PDB file of C-alpha atoms in Angstrom:
ATOM      1  CA  LEU R   1       0.000   0.000   0.000  1.00  0.00           C
ATOM      2  CA  ASP R   2       1.226   3.468  -0.794  1.00  0.00           C
ATOM      3  CA  ASP R   3       1.130   6.204   1.859  1.00  0.00           C
ATOM      4  CA  LYS R   4      -1.976   7.887   0.411  1.00  0.00           C
ATOM      5  CA  THR R   5      -3.978   4.631   0.335  1.00  0.00           C
ATOM      6  CA  LEU R   6      -2.890   3.781   3.857  1.00  0.00           C
ATOM      7  CA  HIS R   7      -3.841   7.279   5.030  1.00  0.00           C
ATOM      8  CA  ASP R   8      -7.249   6.976   3.317  1.00  0.00           C
ATOM      9  CA  LEU R   9      -7.884   3.601   4.952  1.00  0.00           C
ATOM     10  CA  LEU R  10      -6.963   4.914   8.372  1.00  0.00           C
ATOM     11  CA  GLU R  11      -9.212   7.953   7.925  1.00  0.00           C
ATOM     12  CA  PHE R  12     -12.176   5.953   6.617  1.00  0.00           C
ATOM     13  CA  LYS R  13     -14.063   4.671   9.639  1.00  0.00           C
ATOM     14  CA  GLU R  14     -17.366   3.121   8.780  1.00  0.00           C
ATOM     15  CA  LYS R  15     -19.176   0.663  10.968  1.00  0.00           C
ATOM     16  CA  ILE R  16     -20.909  -2.007   8.933  1.00  0.00           C
ATOM     17  CA  VAL R  17     -23.567  -4.029  10.693  1.00  0.00           C
ATOM     18  CA  GLY R  18     -25.593  -6.763   9.094  1.00  0.00           C
ATOM     19  CA  ARG R  19     -23.464  -7.018   5.953  1.00  0.00           C
ATOM     20  CA  GLU R  20     -20.970  -9.626   4.941  1.00  0.00           C
ATOM     21  CA  PHE R  21     -18.149  -8.998   2.487  1.00  0.00           C
ATOM     22  CA  GLU R  22     -16.058 -11.624   0.789  1.00  0.00           C
ATOM     23  CA  ILE R  23     -12.467 -10.635   0.209  1.00  0.00           C
ATOM     24  CA  ALA R  24     -10.473 -12.551  -2.378  1.00  0.00           C
ATOM     25  CA  THR R  25      -7.391 -14.265  -0.978  1.00  0.00           C
ATOM     26  CA  ASP R  26      -4.086 -13.288  -2.563  1.00  0.00           C
ATOM     27  CA  ILE R  27      -2.021 -16.246  -1.392  1.00  0.00           C
ATOM     28  CA  HIS R  28       1.144 -15.182  -3.180  1.00  0.00           C
ATOM     29  CA  SER R  29       1.316 -11.737  -1.546  1.00  0.00           C
ATOM     30  CA  ALA R  30       0.289 -13.085   1.839  1.00  0.00           C
ATOM     31  CA  LEU R  31       2.888 -15.824   1.663  1.00  0.00           C
ATOM     32  CA  ASP R  32       5.609 -13.312   0.763  1.00  0.00           C
ATOM     33  CA  THR R  33       4.666 -11.369   3.887  1.00  0.00           C
ATOM     34  CA  PHE R  34       4.528 -14.467   6.113  1.00  0.00           C
ATOM     35  CA  VAL R  35       7.892 -15.924   5.082  1.00  0.00           C
ATOM     36  CA  ASN R  36       9.739 -12.639   5.309  1.00  0.00           C
ATOM     37  CA  GLN R  37       8.599 -11.827   8.837  1.00  0.00           C
ATOM     38  CA  THR R  38      11.137 -12.092  11.596  1.00  0.00           C
ATOM     39  CA  PRO R  39      12.256 -14.626  12.552  1.00  0.00           C
ATOM     40  CA  LYS R  40      12.767 -15.974   9.035  1.00  0.00           C
ATOM     41  CA  ASN R  41      13.058 -19.671   8.356  1.00  0.00           C
ATOM     42  CA  ASP R  42      15.311 -20.373   5.379  1.00  0.00           C
ATOM     43  CA  PHE R  43      13.571 -23.650   4.572  1.00  0.00           C
ATOM     44  CA  VAL R  44      10.159 -21.973   4.399  1.00  0.00           C
ATOM     45  CA  VAL R  45      11.560 -19.047   2.387  1.00  0.00           C
ATOM     46  CA  GLY R  46      13.036 -21.484  -0.134  1.00  0.00           C
ATOM     47  CA  HIS R  47       9.873 -23.528  -0.600  1.00  0.00           C
ATOM     48  CA  GLN R  48       7.139 -20.969  -1.247  1.00  0.00           C
ATOM     49  CA  GLU R  49       5.987 -22.702  -4.430  1.00  0.00           C
ATOM     50  CA  GLN R  50       5.382 -25.986  -2.588  1.00  0.00           C
ATOM     51  CA  ILE R  51       3.606 -24.120   0.213  1.00  0.00           C
ATOM     52  CA  GLU R  52       1.225 -22.523  -2.293  1.00  0.00           C
ATOM     53  CA  LYS R  53       0.508 -25.936  -3.835  1.00  0.00           C
ATOM     54  CA  PHE R  54      -0.188 -27.555  -0.464  1.00  0.00           C
ATOM     55  CA  PHE R  55      -2.415 -24.668   0.615  1.00  0.00           C
ATOM     56  CA  ALA R  56      -4.340 -24.774  -2.684  1.00  0.00           C
ATOM     57  CA  MET R  57      -4.909 -28.520  -2.222  1.00  0.00           C
ATOM     58  CA  THR R  58      -6.690 -27.925   1.058  1.00  0.00           C
ATOM     59  CA  GLU R  59      -9.198 -25.503  -0.504  1.00  0.00           C
ATOM     60  CA  CYS R  60      -8.801 -23.468   2.680  1.00  0.00           C
ATOM     61  CA  ASN R  61      -8.916 -19.706   2.307  1.00  0.00           C
ATOM     62  CA  ASN R  62      -7.996 -18.845   5.868  1.00  0.00           C
ATOM     63  CA  LEU R  63      -4.577 -17.211   5.755  1.00  0.00           C
ATOM     64  CA  ARG R  64      -4.337 -17.090   9.562  1.00  0.00           C
ATOM     65  CA  ILE R  65      -4.361 -20.890   9.600  1.00  0.00           C
ATOM     66  CA  LEU R  66      -1.583 -20.995   7.010  1.00  0.00           C
ATOM     67  CA  ARG R  67       0.485 -18.455   8.954  1.00  0.00           C
ATOM     68  CA  GLN R  68       0.157 -20.507  12.166  1.00  0.00           C
ATOM     69  CA  ALA R  69       1.065 -23.732  10.348  1.00  0.00           C
ATOM     70  CA  LEU R  70       4.181 -22.065   8.907  1.00  0.00           C
ATOM     71  CA  TRP R  71       5.228 -20.657  12.289  1.00  0.00           C
ATOM     72  CA  ASP R  72       4.835 -24.005  13.998  1.00  0.00           C
ATOM     73  CA  PHE R  73       6.566 -25.865  11.161  1.00  0.00           C
ATOM     74  CA  SER R  74       9.436 -23.350  11.284  1.00  0.00           C
ATOM     75  CA  ARG R  75       9.913 -23.996  14.992  1.00  0.00           C
ATOM     76  CA  PHE R  76       9.905 -27.757  14.312  1.00  0.00           C
ATOM     77  CA  GLU R  77      12.282 -27.521  11.331  1.00  0.00           C
ATOM     78  CA  GLU R  78      14.783 -25.478  13.331  1.00  0.00           C
ATOM     79  CA  SER R  79      14.854 -28.283  15.926  1.00  0.00           C
ATOM     80  CA  MET R  80      15.984 -30.753  13.251  1.00  0.00           C
ATOM     81  CA  THR R  81      19.420 -29.230  12.496  1.00  0.00           C
ATOM     82  CA  ASP R  82      21.177 -32.459  13.548  1.00  0.00           C
ATOM     83  CA  PHE R  83      19.873 -34.003  10.322  1.00  0.00           C
ATOM     84  CA  LEU R  84      20.882 -31.258   7.849  1.00  0.00           C
ATOM     85  CA  GLY R  85      23.639 -33.495   6.458  1.00  0.00           C
ATOM     86  CA  ASP R  86      21.207 -36.328   5.683  1.00  0.00           C
ATOM     87  CA  SER R  87      20.619 -36.627   1.935  1.00  0.00           C
ATOM     88  CA  ARG R  88      16.903 -37.185   2.625  1.00  0.00           C
ATOM     89  CA  TYR R  89      16.512 -33.943   4.608  1.00  0.00           C
ATOM     90  CA  GLU R  90      14.886 -31.738   1.992  1.00  0.00           C
ATOM     91  CA  ASP R  91      12.416 -34.374   0.784  1.00  0.00           C
ATOM     92  CA  ILE R  92      11.430 -35.304   4.322  1.00  0.00           C
ATOM     93  CA  MET R  93      10.997 -31.681   5.384  1.00  0.00           C
ATOM     94  CA  ILE R  94       8.864 -30.895   2.307  1.00  0.00           C
ATOM     95  CA  HIS R  95       6.673 -33.847   3.251  1.00  0.00           C
ATOM     96  CA  VAL R  96       6.396 -32.672   6.865  1.00  0.00           C
ATOM     97  CA  LEU R  97       5.729 -29.095   5.718  1.00  0.00           C
ATOM     98  CA  GLY R  98       2.847 -30.325   3.554  1.00  0.00           C
ATOM     99  CA  THR R  99       1.542 -32.377   6.455  1.00  0.00           C
ATOM    100  CA  TYR R 100       1.540 -29.314   8.731  1.00  0.00           C
ATOM    101  CA  ILE R 101      -0.402 -27.266   6.194  1.00  0.00           C
ATOM    102  CA  ILE R 102      -2.918 -30.027   5.448  1.00  0.00           C
ATOM    103  CA  SER R 103      -3.371 -30.923   9.120  1.00  0.00           C
ATOM    104  CA  TYR R 104      -3.867 -27.335  10.254  1.00  0.00           C
ATOM    105  CA  CYS R 105      -6.245 -26.463   7.416  1.00  0.00           C
ATOM    106  CA  GLU R 106      -8.356 -29.586   7.859  1.00  0.00           C
ATOM    107  CA  TYR R 107      -8.377 -29.494  11.654  1.00  0.00           C
ATOM    108  CA  ARG R 108      -8.953 -25.756  11.997  1.00  0.00           C
ATOM    109  CA  GLY R 109     -11.403 -25.835   9.109  1.00  0.00           C
ATOM    110  CA  LYS R 110     -14.349 -27.970   8.131  1.00  0.00           C
ATOM    111  CA  ASN R 111     -13.081 -31.311   9.488  1.00  0.00           C
ATOM    112  CA  HIS R 112     -12.410 -30.326  13.093  1.00  0.00           C
ATOM    113  CA  GLN R 113     -15.035 -32.651  14.583  1.00  0.00           C
ATOM    114  CA  LEU R 114     -14.002 -35.538  12.324  1.00  0.00           C
ATOM    115  CA  PHE R 115     -10.371 -35.331  13.447  1.00  0.00           C
ATOM    116  CA  ASP R 116     -11.304 -34.869  17.099  1.00  0.00           C
ATOM    117  CA  ALA R 117     -13.407 -38.036  16.965  1.00  0.00           C
ATOM    118  CA  TRP R 118     -10.706 -39.922  15.032  1.00  0.00           C
ATOM    119  CA  ILE R 119      -8.022 -39.026  17.574  1.00  0.00           C
ATOM    120  CA  ARG R 120     -10.304 -39.999  20.472  1.00  0.00           C
ATOM    121  CA  TYR R 121     -10.826 -43.377  18.769  1.00  0.00           C
ATOM    122  CA  ASP R 122      -7.452 -44.143  17.166  1.00  0.00           C
ATOM    123  CA  ILE R 123      -5.008 -42.564  19.641  1.00  0.00           C
ATOM    124  CA  LYS R 124      -6.856 -42.365  22.937  1.00  0.00           C
ATOM    125  CA  GLY R 125      -8.763 -45.640  22.522  1.00  0.00           C
ATOM    126  CA  GLN R 126     -12.259 -44.279  23.166  1.00  0.00           C
ATOM    127  CA  GLN R 127     -14.932 -46.807  22.323  1.00  0.00           C
ATOM    128  CA  PHE R 128     -17.600 -46.004  19.741  1.00  0.00           C
ATOM    129  CA  ASP R 129     -20.355 -48.134  18.324  1.00  0.00           C
ATOM    130  CA  LYS R 130     -19.465 -50.150  15.231  1.00  0.00           C
ATOM    131  CA  GLU R 131     -21.429 -47.894  12.866  1.00  0.00           C
ATOM    132  CA  LYS R 132     -19.647 -44.745  14.078  1.00  0.00           C
ATOM    133  CA  ILE R 133     -16.257 -46.438  13.769  1.00  0.00           C
ATOM    134  CA  GLU R 134     -17.011 -47.502  10.193  1.00  0.00           C
ATOM    135  CA  ASN R 135     -18.249 -43.993   9.382  1.00  0.00           C
ATOM    136  CA  LEU R 136     -15.085 -42.437  10.845  1.00  0.00           C
ATOM    137  CA  LYS R 137     -12.841 -44.862   8.951  1.00  0.00           C
ATOM    138  CA  SER R 138     -14.695 -44.142   5.734  1.00  0.00           C
ATOM    139  CA  GLN R 139     -14.459 -40.352   6.081  1.00  0.00           C
ATOM    140  CA  ILE R 140     -10.788 -40.446   7.095  1.00  0.00           C
ATOM    141  CA  GLY R 141     -10.061 -42.886   4.272  1.00  0.00           C
ATOM    142  CA  ASP R 142     -11.752 -40.607   1.725  1.00  0.00           C
ATOM    143  CA  LEU R 143      -9.775 -37.607   2.947  1.00  0.00           C
ATOM    144  CA  HIS R 144      -6.534 -39.580   2.956  1.00  0.00           C
ATOM    145  CA  GLN R 145      -7.187 -40.842  -0.574  1.00  0.00           C
ATOM    146  CA  ARG R 146      -8.050 -37.341  -1.801  1.00  0.00           C
ATOM    147  CA  TYR R 147      -4.710 -35.932  -0.703  1.00  0.00           C
ATOM    148  CA  ASN R 148      -2.717 -38.896  -1.944  1.00  0.00           C
ATOM    149  CA  ASN R 149      -4.374 -38.592  -5.363  1.00  0.00           C
ATOM    150  CA  MET R 150      -3.502 -34.886  -5.491  1.00  0.00           C
ATOM    151  CA  TYR R 151       0.036 -35.173  -4.189  1.00  0.00           C
ATOM    152  CA  GLN R 152       1.627 -38.313  -5.547  1.00  0.00           C
ATOM    153  CA  ARG R 153       5.225 -37.405  -4.730  1.00  0.00           C
ATOM    154  CA  PHE R 154       4.716 -38.670  -1.166  1.00  0.00           C
ATOM    155  CA  SER R 155       2.081 -40.709   0.478  1.00  0.00           C
ATOM    156  CA  ILE R 156       0.462 -38.535   3.141  1.00  0.00           C
ATOM    157  CA  LYS R 157       0.283 -40.802   6.189  1.00  0.00           C
ATOM    158  CA  MET R 158      -2.514 -40.493   8.718  1.00  0.00           C
ATOM    159  CA  ASP R 159      -0.238 -41.182  11.668  1.00  0.00           C
ATOM    160  CA  ILE R 160       1.837 -38.044  11.057  1.00  0.00           C
ATOM    161  CA  ILE R 161      -1.353 -35.994  10.577  1.00  0.00           C
ATOM    162  CA  GLU R 162      -2.519 -37.317  13.946  1.00  0.00           C
ATOM    163  CA  ARG R 163       0.823 -36.358  15.518  1.00  0.00           C
ATOM    164  CA  VAL R 164       0.666 -32.820  14.082  1.00  0.00           C
ATOM    165  CA  ILE R 165      -2.870 -32.379  15.427  1.00  0.00           C
ATOM    166  CA  LEU R 166      -1.776 -33.671  18.834  1.00  0.00           C
ATOM    167  CA  GLU R 167       1.133 -31.197  18.755  1.00  0.00           C
ATOM    168  CA  LEU R 168      -1.334 -28.441  17.940  1.00  0.00           C
ATOM    169  CA  ASN R 169      -3.491 -29.398  20.931  1.00  0.00           C
ATOM    170  CA  THR R 170      -0.888 -30.411  23.494  1.00  0.00           C
ATOM    171  CA  GLY R 171       2.360 -28.741  22.435  1.00  0.00           C
ATOM    172  CA  ASN R 172       4.164 -32.103  22.295  1.00  0.00           C
ATOM    173  CA  SER R 173       6.589 -31.839  19.381  1.00  0.00           C
ATOM    174  CA  ILE R 174       6.593 -34.336  16.529  1.00  0.00           C
ATOM    175  CA  LYS R 175      10.411 -34.237  16.512  1.00  0.00           C
ATOM    176  CA  GLU R 176      10.930 -37.641  18.099  1.00  0.00           C
ATOM    177  CA  TYR R 177       8.353 -39.221  15.797  1.00  0.00           C
ATOM    178  CA  VAL R 178       9.980 -37.751  12.649  1.00  0.00           C
ATOM    179  CA  GLU R 179      13.448 -38.809  13.814  1.00  0.00           C
ATOM    180  CA  LYS R 180      12.281 -42.388  14.331  1.00  0.00           C
ATOM    181  CA  GLU R 181       9.983 -42.752  11.315  1.00  0.00           C
ATOM    182  CA  TYR R 182      11.797 -40.691   8.673  1.00  0.00           C
ATOM    183  CA  PHE R 183      15.447 -40.356   9.650  1.00  0.00           C
ATOM    184  CA  ALA R 184      16.060 -43.892  10.855  1.00  0.00           C
ATOM    185  CA  PRO R 185      19.258 -45.284   9.351  1.00  0.00           C
ATOM    186  CA  ILE R 186      18.715 -47.077   6.075  1.00  0.00           C
ATOM    187  CA  ALA R 187      19.383 -50.763   6.585  1.00  0.00           C
ATOM    188  CA  GLU R 188      22.215 -51.968   4.441  1.00  0.00           C
ATOM    189  CA  VAL R 189      21.385 -54.907   2.223  1.00  0.00           C
ATOM    190  CA  PRO R 190      24.347 -57.228   1.850  1.00  0.00           C
ATOM    191  CA  SER R 191      25.407 -57.855  -1.738  1.00  0.00           C
ATOM    192  CA  TRP R 192      25.147 -61.401  -2.917  1.00  0.00           C
TER     193      TRP R 192
END
């Protein structure tokens, strides 16, 4: 915004009651602002194109959710510096970045109740009747399949989505999980 436009906006004070306005989301401009805020995360700065693709996949228009996902991912990624030398680092982190964005958008968006119920069932062991369990499995399966059809470079796994949602709710980092599941040493296969 130029100074005149900013001045005009600050001077224009109109209270609107009973009206709803839809404002088009400019993801590219918003993302430029998000990634260049202090503190910067070099990984996020370098992967804006992938971030836009992941965000578009979710069909979420809430930029506050994206900003929070990027902040939390940045904090996680900075905790993984021990693995920077691993040749798999970039691919794994892109996968985790996509998982953060998808998890946050789905959980903070239209599928909040679905994921809450799924975590109560799958992680916490709460008992549901058979019909509800089948319904949950079907809905989660459809969502899982949708993302895997859209993003074929990696298979989006439900267990990491669950872990990201638990981190969002409890603050328990997914670091240990990612170390164990993604950065485990590759078993050497003896040559015959």
